[in-house]
Amino acid sequence: MTSPSSETRHDLLVVRPSKWTLVVIVQLRQGTMRFNQLRRNMGGVPQKSLSQTLRELERDGFVTRRAYATIPPRVEYELTDLGRELLALADDWQQFALRNRRAVEEARRRFDDLAGEILH
């Protein structure tokens, strides 16, 4: 049987890493943004993917969503304190990726070469 604390850790690990999660968090570092502004800044993110990512981040308490009763409707997103804490982790992850990019590329190359040899 799994303990509640390990279930919670597993849930966070399963839910968080989507293709766009860290990109949204990093973009919101600039401050409050509207949906289309976020989408433009992210370049190439499908509307549905951005909507889903924002909903997950809001559900988990990393982002707040404010809807204004205007015509046209205006919705703004911003990081919560929890989201800013996640941003610090995103910065660490980015630094790790930059430091280790060549090592990862080399590992992938070796793996692909080996996989190619096995297939032929």
mmCIF file with all atom_site columns, C-alpha atoms in Angstrom:
data_model
loop_
_atom_site.group_PDB
_atom_site.id
_atom_site.type_symbol
_atom_site.label_atom_id
_atom_site.label_alt_id
_atom_site.label_comp_id
_atom_site.label_asym_id
_atom_site.label_entity_id
_atom_site.label_seq_id
_atom_site.pdbx_PDB_ins_code
_atom_site.Cartn_x
_atom_site.Cartn_y
_atom_site.Cartn_z
_atom_site.occupancy
_atom_site.B_iso_or_equiv
_atom_site.pdbx_formal_charge
_atom_site.auth_seq_id
_atom_site.auth_comp_id
_atom_site.auth_asym_id
_atom_site.auth_atom_id
_atom_site.pdbx_PDB_model_num
ATOM 1   C CA . MET A 1 1   ? 0.000   0.000  0.000   1.00 0.00 ? 1   MET A CA 1
ATOM 2   C CA . THR A 1 2   ? 1.230   3.497  -0.831  1.00 0.00 ? 2   THR A CA 1
ATOM 3   C CA . SER A 1 3   ? 1.432   6.159  1.849   1.00 0.00 ? 3   SER A CA 1
ATOM 4   C CA . PRO A 1 4   ? -0.559  9.388  1.324   1.00 0.00 ? 4   PRO A CA 1
ATOM 5   C CA . SER A 1 5   ? 2.612   11.469 1.156   1.00 0.00 ? 5   SER A CA 1
ATOM 6   C CA . SER A 1 6   ? 4.122   9.324  -1.594  1.00 0.00 ? 6   SER A CA 1
ATOM 7   C CA . GLU A 1 7   ? 0.798   9.397  -3.476  1.00 0.00 ? 7   GLU A CA 1
ATOM 8   C CA . THR A 1 8   ? 0.866   13.192 -3.325  1.00 0.00 ? 8   THR A CA 1
ATOM 9   C CA . ARG A 1 9   ? 4.449   13.305 -4.593  1.00 0.00 ? 9   ARG A CA 1
ATOM 10  C CA . HIS A 1 10  ? 3.552   10.934 -7.412  1.00 0.00 ? 10  HIS A CA 1
ATOM 11  C CA . ASP A 1 11  ? 0.506   13.041 -8.316  1.00 0.00 ? 11  ASP A CA 1
ATOM 12  C CA . LEU A 1 12  ? 2.594   16.214 -8.533  1.00 0.00 ? 12  LEU A CA 1
ATOM 13  C CA . LEU A 1 13  ? 5.181   14.493 -10.673 1.00 0.00 ? 13  LEU A CA 1
ATOM 14  C CA . VAL A 1 14  ? 2.572   13.035 -12.997 1.00 0.00 ? 14  VAL A CA 1
ATOM 15  C CA . VAL A 1 15  ? 0.510   16.205 -13.413 1.00 0.00 ? 15  VAL A CA 1
ATOM 16  C CA . ARG A 1 16  ? 3.150   18.914 -13.668 1.00 0.00 ? 16  ARG A CA 1
ATOM 17  C CA . PRO A 1 17  ? 5.444   18.161 -16.530 1.00 0.00 ? 17  PRO A CA 1
ATOM 18  C CA . SER A 1 18  ? 3.559   19.010 -19.685 1.00 0.00 ? 18  SER A CA 1
ATOM 19  C CA . LYS A 1 19  ? 5.247   20.400 -22.742 1.00 0.00 ? 19  LYS A CA 1
ATOM 20  C CA . TRP A 1 20  ? 4.063   23.927 -21.949 1.00 0.00 ? 20  TRP A CA 1
ATOM 21  C CA . THR A 1 21  ? 4.011   24.120 -18.138 1.00 0.00 ? 21  THR A CA 1
ATOM 22  C CA . LEU A 1 22  ? 7.455   25.625 -17.617 1.00 0.00 ? 22  LEU A CA 1
ATOM 23  C CA . VAL A 1 23  ? 7.057   27.909 -20.631 1.00 0.00 ? 23  VAL A CA 1
ATOM 24  C CA . VAL A 1 24  ? 3.858   29.376 -19.146 1.00 0.00 ? 24  VAL A CA 1
ATOM 25  C CA . ILE A 1 25  ? 5.474   29.782 -15.726 1.00 0.00 ? 25  ILE A CA 1
ATOM 26  C CA . VAL A 1 26  ? 8.495   31.553 -17.237 1.00 0.00 ? 26  VAL A CA 1
ATOM 27  C CA . GLN A 1 27  ? 6.293   33.813 -19.394 1.00 0.00 ? 27  GLN A CA 1
ATOM 28  C CA . LEU A 1 28  ? 4.192   34.858 -16.400 1.00 0.00 ? 28  LEU A CA 1
ATOM 29  C CA . ARG A 1 29  ? 7.389   36.018 -14.689 1.00 0.00 ? 29  ARG A CA 1
ATOM 30  C CA . GLN A 1 30  ? 6.824   39.244 -16.651 1.00 0.00 ? 30  GLN A CA 1
ATOM 31  C CA . GLY A 1 31  ? 3.596   39.853 -14.743 1.00 0.00 ? 31  GLY A CA 1
ATOM 32  C CA . THR A 1 32  ? -0.119  39.619 -15.391 1.00 0.00 ? 32  THR A CA 1
ATOM 33  C CA . MET A 1 33  ? -0.974  38.533 -18.934 1.00 0.00 ? 33  MET A CA 1
ATOM 34  C CA . ARG A 1 34  ? -4.026  37.884 -21.034 1.00 0.00 ? 34  ARG A CA 1
ATOM 35  C CA . PHE A 1 35  ? -4.504  34.575 -22.842 1.00 0.00 ? 35  PHE A CA 1
ATOM 36  C CA . ASN A 1 36  ? -3.669  35.861 -26.342 1.00 0.00 ? 36  ASN A CA 1
ATOM 37  C CA . GLN A 1 37  ? -0.652  37.781 -25.074 1.00 0.00 ? 37  GLN A CA 1
ATOM 38  C CA . LEU A 1 38  ? 0.664   34.577 -23.508 1.00 0.00 ? 38  LEU A CA 1
ATOM 39  C CA . ARG A 1 39  ? -0.051  32.664 -26.693 1.00 0.00 ? 39  ARG A CA 1
ATOM 40  C CA . ARG A 1 40  ? 1.768   35.222 -28.870 1.00 0.00 ? 40  ARG A CA 1
ATOM 41  C CA . ASN A 1 41  ? 4.770   35.256 -26.550 1.00 0.00 ? 41  ASN A CA 1
ATOM 42  C CA . MET A 1 42  ? 4.947   31.461 -26.582 1.00 0.00 ? 42  MET A CA 1
ATOM 43  C CA . GLY A 1 43  ? 4.786   31.210 -30.377 1.00 0.00 ? 43  GLY A CA 1
ATOM 44  C CA . GLY A 1 44  ? 3.305   28.019 -31.715 1.00 0.00 ? 44  GLY A CA 1
ATOM 45  C CA . VAL A 1 45  ? 1.424   26.767 -28.682 1.00 0.00 ? 45  VAL A CA 1
ATOM 46  C CA . PRO A 1 46  ? -1.945  25.357 -29.721 1.00 0.00 ? 46  PRO A CA 1
ATOM 47  C CA . GLN A 1 47  ? -4.874  27.194 -28.115 1.00 0.00 ? 47  GLN A CA 1
ATOM 48  C CA . LYS A 1 48  ? -6.241  23.980 -26.579 1.00 0.00 ? 48  LYS A CA 1
ATOM 49  C CA . SER A 1 49  ? -2.855  23.087 -25.056 1.00 0.00 ? 49  SER A CA 1
ATOM 50  C CA . LEU A 1 50  ? -2.471  26.534 -23.523 1.00 0.00 ? 50  LEU A CA 1
ATOM 51  C CA . SER A 1 51  ? -6.013  26.407 -22.115 1.00 0.00 ? 51  SER A CA 1
ATOM 52  C CA . GLN A 1 52  ? -5.404  22.984 -20.564 1.00 0.00 ? 52  GLN A CA 1
ATOM 53  C CA . THR A 1 53  ? -2.046  24.021 -19.132 1.00 0.00 ? 53  THR A CA 1
ATOM 54  C CA . LEU A 1 54  ? -3.488  27.180 -17.584 1.00 0.00 ? 54  LEU A CA 1
ATOM 55  C CA . ARG A 1 55  ? -6.406  25.229 -16.075 1.00 0.00 ? 55  ARG A CA 1
ATOM 56  C CA . GLU A 1 56  ? -4.026  22.679 -14.528 1.00 0.00 ? 56  GLU A CA 1
ATOM 57  C CA . LEU A 1 57  ? -1.784  25.425 -13.154 1.00 0.00 ? 57  LEU A CA 1
ATOM 58  C CA . GLU A 1 58  ? -4.813  27.242 -11.746 1.00 0.00 ? 58  GLU A CA 1
ATOM 59  C CA . ARG A 1 59  ? -6.196  24.034 -10.225 1.00 0.00 ? 59  ARG A CA 1
ATOM 60  C CA . ASP A 1 60  ? -2.881  23.312 -8.517  1.00 0.00 ? 60  ASP A CA 1
ATOM 61  C CA . GLY A 1 61  ? -2.600  26.868 -7.173  1.00 0.00 ? 61  GLY A CA 1
ATOM 62  C CA . PHE A 1 62  ? 0.321   28.074 -9.297  1.00 0.00 ? 62  PHE A CA 1
ATOM 63  C CA . VAL A 1 63  ? -1.684  30.602 -11.338 1.00 0.00 ? 63  VAL A CA 1
ATOM 64  C CA . THR A 1 64  ? -4.677  32.810 -10.637 1.00 0.00 ? 64  THR A CA 1
ATOM 65  C CA . ARG A 1 65  ? -7.254  33.572 -13.297 1.00 0.00 ? 65  ARG A CA 1
ATOM 66  C CA . ARG A 1 66  ? -9.268  36.782 -13.199 1.00 0.00 ? 66  ARG A CA 1
ATOM 67  C CA . ALA A 1 67  ? -12.252 37.195 -15.499 1.00 0.00 ? 67  ALA A CA 1
ATOM 68  C CA . TYR A 1 68  ? -13.691 40.663 -16.038 1.00 0.00 ? 68  TYR A CA 1
ATOM 69  C CA . ALA A 1 69  ? -17.290 41.254 -17.114 1.00 0.00 ? 69  ALA A CA 1
ATOM 70  C CA . THR A 1 70  ? -16.423 43.345 -20.149 1.00 0.00 ? 70  THR A CA 1
ATOM 71  C CA . ILE A 1 71  ? -17.235 43.125 -23.837 1.00 0.00 ? 71  ILE A CA 1
ATOM 72  C CA . PRO A 1 72  ? -15.249 41.469 -25.217 1.00 0.00 ? 72  PRO A CA 1
ATOM 73  C CA . PRO A 1 73  ? -14.527 39.331 -22.146 1.00 0.00 ? 73  PRO A CA 1
ATOM 74  C CA . ARG A 1 74  ? -11.147 39.946 -20.548 1.00 0.00 ? 74  ARG A CA 1
ATOM 75  C CA . VAL A 1 75  ? -9.295  37.228 -18.658 1.00 0.00 ? 75  VAL A CA 1
ATOM 76  C CA . GLU A 1 76  ? -5.906  37.712 -17.020 1.00 0.00 ? 76  GLU A CA 1
ATOM 77  C CA . TYR A 1 77  ? -3.467  35.234 -15.528 1.00 0.00 ? 77  TYR A CA 1
ATOM 78  C CA . GLU A 1 78  ? -0.708  35.739 -13.007 1.00 0.00 ? 78  GLU A CA 1
ATOM 79  C CA . LEU A 1 79  ? 1.584   33.669 -10.831 1.00 0.00 ? 79  LEU A CA 1
ATOM 80  C CA . THR A 1 80  ? 0.652   33.033 -7.220  1.00 0.00 ? 80  THR A CA 1
ATOM 81  C CA . ASP A 1 81  ? 3.290   32.850 -4.479  1.00 0.00 ? 81  ASP A CA 1
ATOM 82  C CA . LEU A 1 82  ? 3.375   29.117 -5.117  1.00 0.00 ? 82  LEU A CA 1
ATOM 83  C CA . GLY A 1 83  ? 3.862   29.788 -8.832  1.00 0.00 ? 83  GLY A CA 1
ATOM 84  C CA . ARG A 1 84  ? 6.790   32.111 -8.100  1.00 0.00 ? 84  ARG A CA 1
ATOM 85  C CA . GLU A 1 85  ? 8.343   29.335 -6.037  1.00 0.00 ? 85  GLU A CA 1
ATOM 86  C CA . LEU A 1 86  ? 7.903   26.984 -9.002  1.00 0.00 ? 86  LEU A CA 1
ATOM 87  C CA . LEU A 1 87  ? 9.526   29.654 -11.180 1.00 0.00 ? 87  LEU A CA 1
ATOM 88  C CA . ALA A 1 88  ? 12.688  29.391 -9.073  1.00 0.00 ? 88  ALA A CA 1
ATOM 89  C CA . LEU A 1 89  ? 12.738  25.648 -9.790  1.00 0.00 ? 89  LEU A CA 1
ATOM 90  C CA . ALA A 1 90  ? 12.186  26.354 -13.492 1.00 0.00 ? 90  ALA A CA 1
ATOM 91  C CA . ASP A 1 91  ? 15.215  28.650 -13.434 1.00 0.00 ? 91  ASP A CA 1
ATOM 92  C CA . ASP A 1 92  ? 17.281  25.881 -11.838 1.00 0.00 ? 92  ASP A CA 1
ATOM 93  C CA . TRP A 1 93  ? 16.037  23.408 -14.460 1.00 0.00 ? 93  TRP A CA 1
ATOM 94  C CA . GLN A 1 94  ? 16.932  25.809 -17.274 1.00 0.00 ? 94  GLN A CA 1
ATOM 95  C CA . GLN A 1 95  ? 20.439  26.312 -15.873 1.00 0.00 ? 95  GLN A CA 1
ATOM 96  C CA . PHE A 1 96  ? 20.847  22.537 -15.562 1.00 0.00 ? 96  PHE A CA 1
ATOM 97  C CA . ALA A 1 97  ? 19.716  22.087 -19.182 1.00 0.00 ? 97  ALA A CA 1
ATOM 98  C CA . LEU A 1 98  ? 22.122  24.741 -20.436 1.00 0.00 ? 98  LEU A CA 1
ATOM 99  C CA . ARG A 1 99  ? 25.051  23.291 -18.471 1.00 0.00 ? 99  ARG A CA 1
ATOM 100 C CA . ASN A 1 100 ? 24.381  19.733 -19.590 1.00 0.00 ? 100 ASN A CA 1
ATOM 101 C CA . ARG A 1 101 ? 23.069  20.170 -23.130 1.00 0.00 ? 101 ARG A CA 1
ATOM 102 C CA . ARG A 1 102 ? 26.177  18.754 -24.810 1.00 0.00 ? 102 ARG A CA 1
ATOM 103 C CA . ALA A 1 103 ? 26.326  15.750 -22.488 1.00 0.00 ? 103 ALA A CA 1
ATOM 104 C CA . VAL A 1 104 ? 22.664  14.951 -23.182 1.00 0.00 ? 104 VAL A CA 1
ATOM 105 C CA . GLU A 1 105 ? 23.145  15.379 -26.937 1.00 0.00 ? 105 GLU A CA 1
ATOM 106 C CA . GLU A 1 106 ? 26.134  13.024 -26.818 1.00 0.00 ? 106 GLU A CA 1
ATOM 107 C CA . ALA A 1 107 ? 24.181  10.446 -24.781 1.00 0.00 ? 107 ALA A CA 1
ATOM 108 C CA . ARG A 1 108 ? 21.346  10.610 -27.309 1.00 0.00 ? 108 ARG A CA 1
ATOM 109 C CA . ARG A 1 109 ? 23.768  10.220 -30.194 1.00 0.00 ? 109 ARG A CA 1
ATOM 110 C CA . ARG A 1 110 ? 25.353  7.134  -28.581 1.00 0.00 ? 110 ARG A CA 1
ATOM 111 C CA . PHE A 1 111 ? 21.936  5.662  -27.843 1.00 0.00 ? 111 PHE A CA 1
ATOM 112 C CA . ASP A 1 112 ? 20.680  6.301  -31.394 1.00 0.00 ? 112 ASP A CA 1
ATOM 113 C CA . ASP A 1 113 ? 23.865  4.819  -32.886 1.00 0.00 ? 113 ASP A CA 1
ATOM 114 C CA . LEU A 1 114 ? 23.467  1.711  -30.740 1.00 0.00 ? 114 LEU A CA 1
ATOM 115 C CA . ALA A 1 115 ? 19.775  1.425  -31.560 1.00 0.00 ? 115 ALA A CA 1
ATOM 116 C CA . GLY A 1 116 ? 20.599  1.784  -35.257 1.00 0.00 ? 116 GLY A CA 1
ATOM 117 C CA . GLU A 1 117 ? 23.148  -1.033 -35.036 1.00 0.00 ? 117 GLU A CA 1
ATOM 118 C CA . ILE A 1 118 ? 20.639  -3.307 -33.314 1.00 0.00 ? 118 ILE A CA 1
ATOM 119 C CA . LEU A 1 119 ? 17.967  -2.631 -35.957 1.00 0.00 ? 119 LEU A CA 1
ATOM 120 C CA . HIS A 1 120 ? 20.308  -3.395 -38.868 1.00 0.00 ? 120 HIS A CA 1
#
